[in-house]
Coordinates of C-alpha atoms in Angstrom, one line a residue:
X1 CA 48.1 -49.7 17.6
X2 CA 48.5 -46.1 17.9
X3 CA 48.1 -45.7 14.4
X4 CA 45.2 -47.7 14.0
X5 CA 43.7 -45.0 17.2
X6 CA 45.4 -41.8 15.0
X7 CA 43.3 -43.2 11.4
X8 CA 40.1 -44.2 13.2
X9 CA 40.2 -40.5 14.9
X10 CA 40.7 -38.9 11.6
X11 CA 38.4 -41.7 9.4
X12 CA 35.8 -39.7 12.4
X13 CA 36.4 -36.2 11.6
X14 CA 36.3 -36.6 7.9
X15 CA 32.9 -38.5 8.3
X16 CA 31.4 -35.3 10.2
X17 CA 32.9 -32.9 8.1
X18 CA 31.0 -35.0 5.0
X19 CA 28.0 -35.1 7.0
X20 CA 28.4 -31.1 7.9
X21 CA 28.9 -30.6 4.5
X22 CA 25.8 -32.8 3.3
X23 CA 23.4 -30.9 6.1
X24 CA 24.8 -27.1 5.2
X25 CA 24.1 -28.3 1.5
X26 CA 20.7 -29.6 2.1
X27 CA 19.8 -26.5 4.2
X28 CA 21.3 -24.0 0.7
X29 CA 19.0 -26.1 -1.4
X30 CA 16.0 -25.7 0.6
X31 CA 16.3 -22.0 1.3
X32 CA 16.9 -21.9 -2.3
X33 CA 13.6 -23.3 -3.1
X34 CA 11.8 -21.0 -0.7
X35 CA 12.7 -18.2 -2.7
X36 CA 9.9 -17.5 -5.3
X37 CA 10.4 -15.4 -8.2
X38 CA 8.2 -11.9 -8.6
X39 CA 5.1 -12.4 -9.9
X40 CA 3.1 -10.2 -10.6
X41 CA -0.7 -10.0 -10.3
X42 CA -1.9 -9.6 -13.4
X43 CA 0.5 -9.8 -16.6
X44 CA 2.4 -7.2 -18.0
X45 CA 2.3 -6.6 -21.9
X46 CA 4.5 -8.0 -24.1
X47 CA 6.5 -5.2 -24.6
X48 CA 7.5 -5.3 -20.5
X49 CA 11.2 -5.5 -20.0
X50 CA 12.7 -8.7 -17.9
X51 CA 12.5 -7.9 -14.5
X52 CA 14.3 -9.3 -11.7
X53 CA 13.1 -11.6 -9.1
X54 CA 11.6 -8.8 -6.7
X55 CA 10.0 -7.3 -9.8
X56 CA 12.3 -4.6 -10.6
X57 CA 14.4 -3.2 -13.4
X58 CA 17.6 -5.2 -13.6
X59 CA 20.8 -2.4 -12.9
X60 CA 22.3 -3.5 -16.4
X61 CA 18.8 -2.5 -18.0
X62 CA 19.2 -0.3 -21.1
X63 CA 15.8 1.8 -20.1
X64 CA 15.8 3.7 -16.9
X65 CA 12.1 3.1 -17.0
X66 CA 9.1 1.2 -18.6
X67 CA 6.0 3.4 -18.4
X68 CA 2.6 2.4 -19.9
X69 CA -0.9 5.1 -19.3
X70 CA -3.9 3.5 -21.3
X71 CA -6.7 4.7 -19.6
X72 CA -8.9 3.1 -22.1
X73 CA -7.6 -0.4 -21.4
X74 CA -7.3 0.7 -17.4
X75 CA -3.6 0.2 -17.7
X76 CA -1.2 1.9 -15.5
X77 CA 2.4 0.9 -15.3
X78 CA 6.0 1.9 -14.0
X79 CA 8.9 0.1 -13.2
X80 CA 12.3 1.3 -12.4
X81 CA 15.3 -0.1 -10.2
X82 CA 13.7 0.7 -7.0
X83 CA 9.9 0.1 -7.7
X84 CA 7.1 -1.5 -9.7
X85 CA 4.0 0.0 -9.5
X86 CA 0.7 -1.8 -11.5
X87 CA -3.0 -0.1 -11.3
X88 CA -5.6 -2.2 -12.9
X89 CA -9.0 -0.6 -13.5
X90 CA -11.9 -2.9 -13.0
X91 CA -16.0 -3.1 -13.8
X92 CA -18.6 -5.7 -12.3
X93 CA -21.5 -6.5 -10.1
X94 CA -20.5 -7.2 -7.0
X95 CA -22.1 -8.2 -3.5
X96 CA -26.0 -7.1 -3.3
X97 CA -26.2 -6.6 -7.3
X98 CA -24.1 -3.5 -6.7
X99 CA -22.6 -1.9 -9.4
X100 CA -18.4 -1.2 -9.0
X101 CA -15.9 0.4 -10.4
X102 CA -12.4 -0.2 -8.5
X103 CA -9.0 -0.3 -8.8
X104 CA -6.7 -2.6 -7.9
X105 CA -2.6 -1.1 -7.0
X106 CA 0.2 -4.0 -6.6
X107 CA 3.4 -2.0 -5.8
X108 CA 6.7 -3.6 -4.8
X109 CA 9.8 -1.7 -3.8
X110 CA 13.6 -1.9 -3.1
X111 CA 14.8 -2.3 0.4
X112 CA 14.8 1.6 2.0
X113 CA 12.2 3.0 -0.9
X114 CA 8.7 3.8 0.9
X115 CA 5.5 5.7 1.9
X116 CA 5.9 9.4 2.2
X117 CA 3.5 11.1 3.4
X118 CA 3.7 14.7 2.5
X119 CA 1.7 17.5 3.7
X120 CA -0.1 20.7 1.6
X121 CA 1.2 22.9 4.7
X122 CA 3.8 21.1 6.6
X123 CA 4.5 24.2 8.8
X124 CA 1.0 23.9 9.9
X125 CA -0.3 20.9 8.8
X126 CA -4.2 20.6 8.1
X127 CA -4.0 24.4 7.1
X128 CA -4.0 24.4 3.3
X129 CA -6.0 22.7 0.9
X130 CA -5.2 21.4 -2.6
X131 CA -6.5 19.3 -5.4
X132 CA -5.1 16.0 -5.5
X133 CA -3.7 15.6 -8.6
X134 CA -2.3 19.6 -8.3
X135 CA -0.7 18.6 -5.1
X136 CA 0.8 15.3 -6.7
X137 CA 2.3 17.2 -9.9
X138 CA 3.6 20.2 -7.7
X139 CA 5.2 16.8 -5.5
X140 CA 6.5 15.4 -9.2
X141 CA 4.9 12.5 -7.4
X142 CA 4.7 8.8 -9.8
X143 CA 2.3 7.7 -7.7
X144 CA -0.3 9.1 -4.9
X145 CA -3.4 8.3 -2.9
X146 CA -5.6 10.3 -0.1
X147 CA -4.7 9.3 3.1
X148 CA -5.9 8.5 6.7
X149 CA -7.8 12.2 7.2
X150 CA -5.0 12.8 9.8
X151 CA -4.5 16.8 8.5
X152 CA -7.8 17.3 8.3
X153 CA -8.7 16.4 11.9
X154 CA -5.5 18.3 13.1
X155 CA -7.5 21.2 11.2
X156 CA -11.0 21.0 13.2
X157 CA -9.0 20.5 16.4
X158 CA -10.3 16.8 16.9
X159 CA -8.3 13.8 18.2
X160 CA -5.1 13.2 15.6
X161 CA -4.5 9.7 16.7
X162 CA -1.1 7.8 16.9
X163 CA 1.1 9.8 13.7
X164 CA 4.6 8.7 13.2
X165 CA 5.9 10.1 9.9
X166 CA 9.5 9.5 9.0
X167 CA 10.8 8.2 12.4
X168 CA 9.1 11.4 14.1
X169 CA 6.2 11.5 16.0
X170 CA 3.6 13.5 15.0
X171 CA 0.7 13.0 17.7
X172 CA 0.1 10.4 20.5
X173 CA -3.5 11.2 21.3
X174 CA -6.1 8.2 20.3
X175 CA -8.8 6.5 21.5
X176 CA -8.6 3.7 24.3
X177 CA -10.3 1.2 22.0
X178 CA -12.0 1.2 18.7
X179 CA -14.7 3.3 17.7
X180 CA -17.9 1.9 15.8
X181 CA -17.9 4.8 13.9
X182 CA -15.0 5.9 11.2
X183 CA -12.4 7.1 12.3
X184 CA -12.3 4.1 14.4
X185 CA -8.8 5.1 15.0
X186 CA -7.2 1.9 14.8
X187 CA -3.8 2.4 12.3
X188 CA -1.2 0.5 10.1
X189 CA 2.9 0.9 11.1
X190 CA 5.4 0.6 8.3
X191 CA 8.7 -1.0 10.0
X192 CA 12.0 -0.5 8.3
X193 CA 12.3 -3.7 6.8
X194 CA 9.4 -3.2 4.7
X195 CA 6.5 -5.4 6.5
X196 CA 3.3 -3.7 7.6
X197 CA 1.6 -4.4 11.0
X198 CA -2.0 -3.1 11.8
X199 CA -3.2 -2.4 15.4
X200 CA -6.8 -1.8 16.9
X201 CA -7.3 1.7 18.8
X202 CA -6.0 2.0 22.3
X203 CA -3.4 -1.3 21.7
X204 CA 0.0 0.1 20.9
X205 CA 1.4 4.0 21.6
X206 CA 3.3 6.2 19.5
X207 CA 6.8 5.6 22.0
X208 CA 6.3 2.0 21.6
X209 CA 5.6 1.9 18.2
X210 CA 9.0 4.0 17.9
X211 CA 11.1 2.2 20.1
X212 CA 10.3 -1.3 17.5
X213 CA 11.7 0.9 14.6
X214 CA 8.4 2.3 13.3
X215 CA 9.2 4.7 10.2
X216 CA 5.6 5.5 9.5
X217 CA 1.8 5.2 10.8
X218 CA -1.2 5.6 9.3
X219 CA -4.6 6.1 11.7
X220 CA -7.8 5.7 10.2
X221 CA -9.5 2.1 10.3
X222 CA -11.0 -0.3 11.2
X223 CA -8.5 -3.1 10.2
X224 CA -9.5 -4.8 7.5
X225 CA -6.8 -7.6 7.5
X226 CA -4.4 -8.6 10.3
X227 CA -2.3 -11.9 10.5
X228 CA -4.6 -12.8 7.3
X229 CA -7.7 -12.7 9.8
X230 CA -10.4 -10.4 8.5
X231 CA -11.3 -7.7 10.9
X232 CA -14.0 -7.9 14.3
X233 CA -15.5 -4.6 13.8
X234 CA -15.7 -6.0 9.3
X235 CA -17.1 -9.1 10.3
X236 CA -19.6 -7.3 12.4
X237 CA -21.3 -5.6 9.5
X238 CA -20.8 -1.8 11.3
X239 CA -19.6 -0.5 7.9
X240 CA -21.7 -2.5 5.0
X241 CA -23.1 0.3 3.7
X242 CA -22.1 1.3 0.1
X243 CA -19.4 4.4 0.1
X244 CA -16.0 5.1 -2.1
X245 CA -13.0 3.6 -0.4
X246 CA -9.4 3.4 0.2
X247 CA -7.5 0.7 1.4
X248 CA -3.5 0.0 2.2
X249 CA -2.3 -3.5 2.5
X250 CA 0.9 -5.7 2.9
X251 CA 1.4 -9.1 0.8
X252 CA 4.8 -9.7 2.5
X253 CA 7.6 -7.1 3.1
X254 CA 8.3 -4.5 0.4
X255 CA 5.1 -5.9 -1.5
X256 CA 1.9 -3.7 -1.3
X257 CA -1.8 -3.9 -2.3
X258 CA -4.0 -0.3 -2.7
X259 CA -7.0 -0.7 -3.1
X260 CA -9.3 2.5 -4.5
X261 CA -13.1 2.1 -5.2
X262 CA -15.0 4.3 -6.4
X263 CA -18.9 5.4 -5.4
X264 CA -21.6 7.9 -5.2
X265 CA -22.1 8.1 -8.7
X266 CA -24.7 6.1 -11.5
X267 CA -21.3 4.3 -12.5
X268 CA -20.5 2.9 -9.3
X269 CA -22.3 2.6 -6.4
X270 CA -19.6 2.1 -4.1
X271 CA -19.4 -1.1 -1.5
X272 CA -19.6 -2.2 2.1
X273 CA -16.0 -3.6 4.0
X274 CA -16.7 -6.8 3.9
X275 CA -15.6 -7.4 0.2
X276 CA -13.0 -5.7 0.2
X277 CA -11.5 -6.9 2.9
X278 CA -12.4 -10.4 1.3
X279 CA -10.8 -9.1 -2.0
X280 CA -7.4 -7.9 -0.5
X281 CA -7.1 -11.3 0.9
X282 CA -7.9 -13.1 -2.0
X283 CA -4.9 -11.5 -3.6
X284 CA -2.9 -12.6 -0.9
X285 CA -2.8 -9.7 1.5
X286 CA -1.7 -10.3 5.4
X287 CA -2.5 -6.9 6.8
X288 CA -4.7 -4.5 5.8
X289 CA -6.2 -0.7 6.8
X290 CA -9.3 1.3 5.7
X291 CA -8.1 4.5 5.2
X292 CA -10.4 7.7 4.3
X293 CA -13.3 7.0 1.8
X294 CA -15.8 9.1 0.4
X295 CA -15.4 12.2 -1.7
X296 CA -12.1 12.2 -0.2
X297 CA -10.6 9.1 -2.2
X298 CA -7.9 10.4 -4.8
X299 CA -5.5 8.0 -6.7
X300 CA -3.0 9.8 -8.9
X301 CA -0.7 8.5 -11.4
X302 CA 1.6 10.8 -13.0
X303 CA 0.1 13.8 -12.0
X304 CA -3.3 12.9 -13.4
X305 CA -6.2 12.0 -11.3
X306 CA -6.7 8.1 -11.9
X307 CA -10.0 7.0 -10.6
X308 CA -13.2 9.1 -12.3
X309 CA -15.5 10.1 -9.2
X310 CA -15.0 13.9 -10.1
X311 CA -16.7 13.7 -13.7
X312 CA -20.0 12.4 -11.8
X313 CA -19.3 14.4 -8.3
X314 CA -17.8 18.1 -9.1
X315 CA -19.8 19.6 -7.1
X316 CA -18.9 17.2 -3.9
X317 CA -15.6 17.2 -4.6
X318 CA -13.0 17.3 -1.8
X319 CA -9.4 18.7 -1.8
X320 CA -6.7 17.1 0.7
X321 CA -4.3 18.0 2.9
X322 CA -1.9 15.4 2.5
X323 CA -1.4 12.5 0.5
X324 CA 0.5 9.3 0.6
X325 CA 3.2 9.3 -2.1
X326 CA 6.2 6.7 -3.9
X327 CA 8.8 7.6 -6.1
X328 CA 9.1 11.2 -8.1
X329 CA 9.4 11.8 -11.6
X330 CA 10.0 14.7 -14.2
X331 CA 6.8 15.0 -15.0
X332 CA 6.7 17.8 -17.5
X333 CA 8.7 15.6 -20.1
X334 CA 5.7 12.9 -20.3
X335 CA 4.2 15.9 -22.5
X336 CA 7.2 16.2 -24.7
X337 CA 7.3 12.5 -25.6
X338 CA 3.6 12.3 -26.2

């Protein structure tokens, strides 16, 4: 009899352990399906290299980079072990028979690569001014793009917003709520894992945003995207007049949309919020902030000045004080290969 009690206990355990076992198994497979392989936007040429399933270089690569500029074809590329970057230039008629020229960004990086912002004048910060694409190649910067007009308003001694940059905090003086103007001083917070959360004017302080990890803030607005929603102030039509933009955006963690659109010119006559915030969700973005537009907009690629504003603008033309930067490169040998 006790035997029979000993092999029914044990006949017990071995059925939970199976059952454990069949559960934890399950539970592998299922994660294992979540995880989708890197795709990107739009395809790479047929020359690309095999990339691994966060879109990067694999660490047995041969190459240390793949790097494709054809400005005819509106082609920008680089890929490394720590970033893909992918500008696509684009032409059509959008909303209200306007005409558009725009580009389209899609970045992913490794854990612990980011957003730098760097400054012309980081002693005194809004205090020098420099070309874009000068300040960029100076920077040995891959990529760049104007930024939230924080420097500048530092330099005409008007309110700087909520600035964290690299874990420090840089200002904590906003607005108590939105403005219907731009700035409308609502921002965007890069967090250390590599997810992106916007926040209207007046919601969230610069301790607070620090004490949750915040690396980075940028303060500009309005929100264009947030929790996939498109923004009040958007939806309320307060900025549908044509103008040159610049957007930042999250698709998940570590996986960015920039989006640059050009204006003010016969070429392109630049476009309201509304579709662009209706284009960065479209291509799947979560959270998304209008950053400085105008003659201010600047995206560099390898030290050269990407979008074409200038050839129709000179004599508008703005410098910057800072830009928003990924990655650095040894720029002067791209003219030794060419």
């Amino acid at each position: 009899m006790k035997n029979r009690t000993m092999l029914s206990r044990m006949a017990k355990r071995l059925t939970a352990i199976v059952l454990a076992a069949m559960m934890l198994f399950s539970l592998a497979a299922a994660v294992a399906e979540t995880i989708e392989t890197f795709s990107p936007l739009y395809p790479l040429r047929d020359d690309a290299p095999a990339l691994t399933d966060k879109g990067l270089l694999p660490e047995d690569s041969e190459e240390d980079y793949y790097l494709v500029i054809d400005e005819e074809a509106g082609e920008w590329t680089y890929i490394d072990h720590d970033m893909f970057i992918n500008i696509r230039r684009f032409n059509d008629v959008v909303e209200k028979k306007r005409t558009l020229v725009w580009y389209e960004t899609e970045i992913t990086v490794a854990p612990g690569t980011k957003f730098v912002t760097q400054h012309a004048n980081p002693e005194e910060i809004g205090r020098r001014f420099m070309m874009a694409e000068k300040f960029a190649t100076q920077l040995q910067s891959i990529f760049a793009i104007s930024d939230d007009f924080y420097g500048f308003r530092v330099y005409q001694k008007r309110t700087p917003g909520v600035i964290i940059q690299n874990g420090v905090i840089l200002d904590d003086d906003s607005l108590k709520q939105p403005h219907w103007t731009l700035p409308t001083y609502d921002l965007i917070a890069l967090y250390p894992d590599g997810s992106m959360k916007t926040y209207l004017a007046g919601s969230i302080g610069a301790e607070e945003l620090l004490a949750q990890g915040v690396t980075d803030t940028w303060c500009f607005g309005p929100v264009l995207l947030s929790n996939s929603e498109i923004g009040a102030q958007v939806l309320e039509k307060r900025f549908e007049y044509a103008n040159p933009r610049q957007t930042i955006g999250m698709i998940e963690p570590n996986h960015y949309l920039i989006m640059t659109i050009e204006g003010r010119h016969r070429g392109s006559d630049g476009v309201g919020l509304i579709w662009v915030a209706e284009r960065m969700r479209e291509l799947g973005c979560t959270e998304a902030l209008n950053l400085d537009g105008g003659n201010s907009v600047k995206l560099v690629f390898m030290g050269k000045l990407v979008n074409s504003d200038r050839h129709y603008n000179e004599k508008n033309d703005r410098s910057v004080t800072s830009l928003i930067t990924l990655g650095t490169f040894p720029l002067d040998t791209l003219s030794q290969e060419e």
